[in-house]
Structure formats: C-alpha cells, structure tokens
C-alpha cells in the first residue's frame, strides 16, 4: 500500500512526507522552490516510467548513455488536465540498444507503470472526512 502524509507547515507552506522520511515541498505556481500538485502528478508519471525502463533496459545488457524525459500537459478546463505527453531524451550506445529501449519503453507505458495506467483507467479517488 502506498501512503504519504500532506500537511501545512509552520511557515504556511505545505509538505508531503513518506514513511521513509523523504519530503517534497508543495505550493502554488507563484512560489519558488516548491512543486505544484500538478507538477507532482507529472513527476509521478515520469518517475514511474523512468525507474521501470532504466533497470529493464540495463538488465537486457544495454545501459543507456543518457536517459531523461519531459512530461507535460495543459489544462483543458480550469480543474482538468488534457493529454499527458511523455517525451524521452536518450543517448543510445548502439542501434541494438535503441531497439531494446523502444520495446521496453512501450511495454512499461502499456503494462507496468502503475501511475500512467491508473490515470488512463480513471482510478477512483475517495474522500473520507473525520
């Protein structure tokens, strides 16, 4: 089970913390040094894909020289995102590595990235109040 705690900080900001002690500062788009909630959603999509693609590609004998990505979306309504686009930026050590990377990246996107699959399938978000 995944679990994070999100809380207001003493200085009026917000912070998400996980059970392993990692923290992420959250705020509005006009604040420096923080992620907006939408940026965190996009980071989750990118993170889920990249942390799955990298070891699977390396396991097949092809450590990529550079592996990065950009994840973007635009609001299509005041409170709704349009299509989320994941664009890889890679430097391949060989043509064969490119073929392996493409196959792995497609498979991860279609089957193994929990975040992307949850967004695509429309996972229910339930509200529980005290």
PDB file of N, CA and C in Angstrom, residues 3 30 34 66:
ATOM      1  N   UNK A   3       1.421   5.289   0.733  1.00  0.00           N
ATOM      2  CA  UNK A   3       0.880   6.217   1.715  1.00  0.00           C
ATOM      3  C   UNK A   3       1.803   7.418   1.834  1.00  0.00           C
ATOM      4  N   UNK A  30       3.289  30.353  -8.137  1.00  0.00           N
ATOM      5  CA  UNK A  30       3.982  31.636  -7.970  1.00  0.00           C
ATOM      6  C   UNK A  30       5.048  31.578  -6.883  1.00  0.00           C
ATOM      7  N   UNK A  34       9.214  25.097  -4.810  1.00  0.00           N
ATOM      8  CA  UNK A  34       8.175  24.112  -4.498  1.00  0.00           C
ATOM      9  C   UNK A  34       7.613  23.528  -5.793  1.00  0.00           C
ATOM     10  N   UNK A  66      22.521   8.301 -21.804  1.00  0.00           N
ATOM     11  CA  UNK A  66      21.706   9.345 -21.158  1.00  0.00           C
ATOM     12  C   UNK A  66      20.257   8.887 -21.204  1.00  0.00           C
TER      13      UNK A  66
END
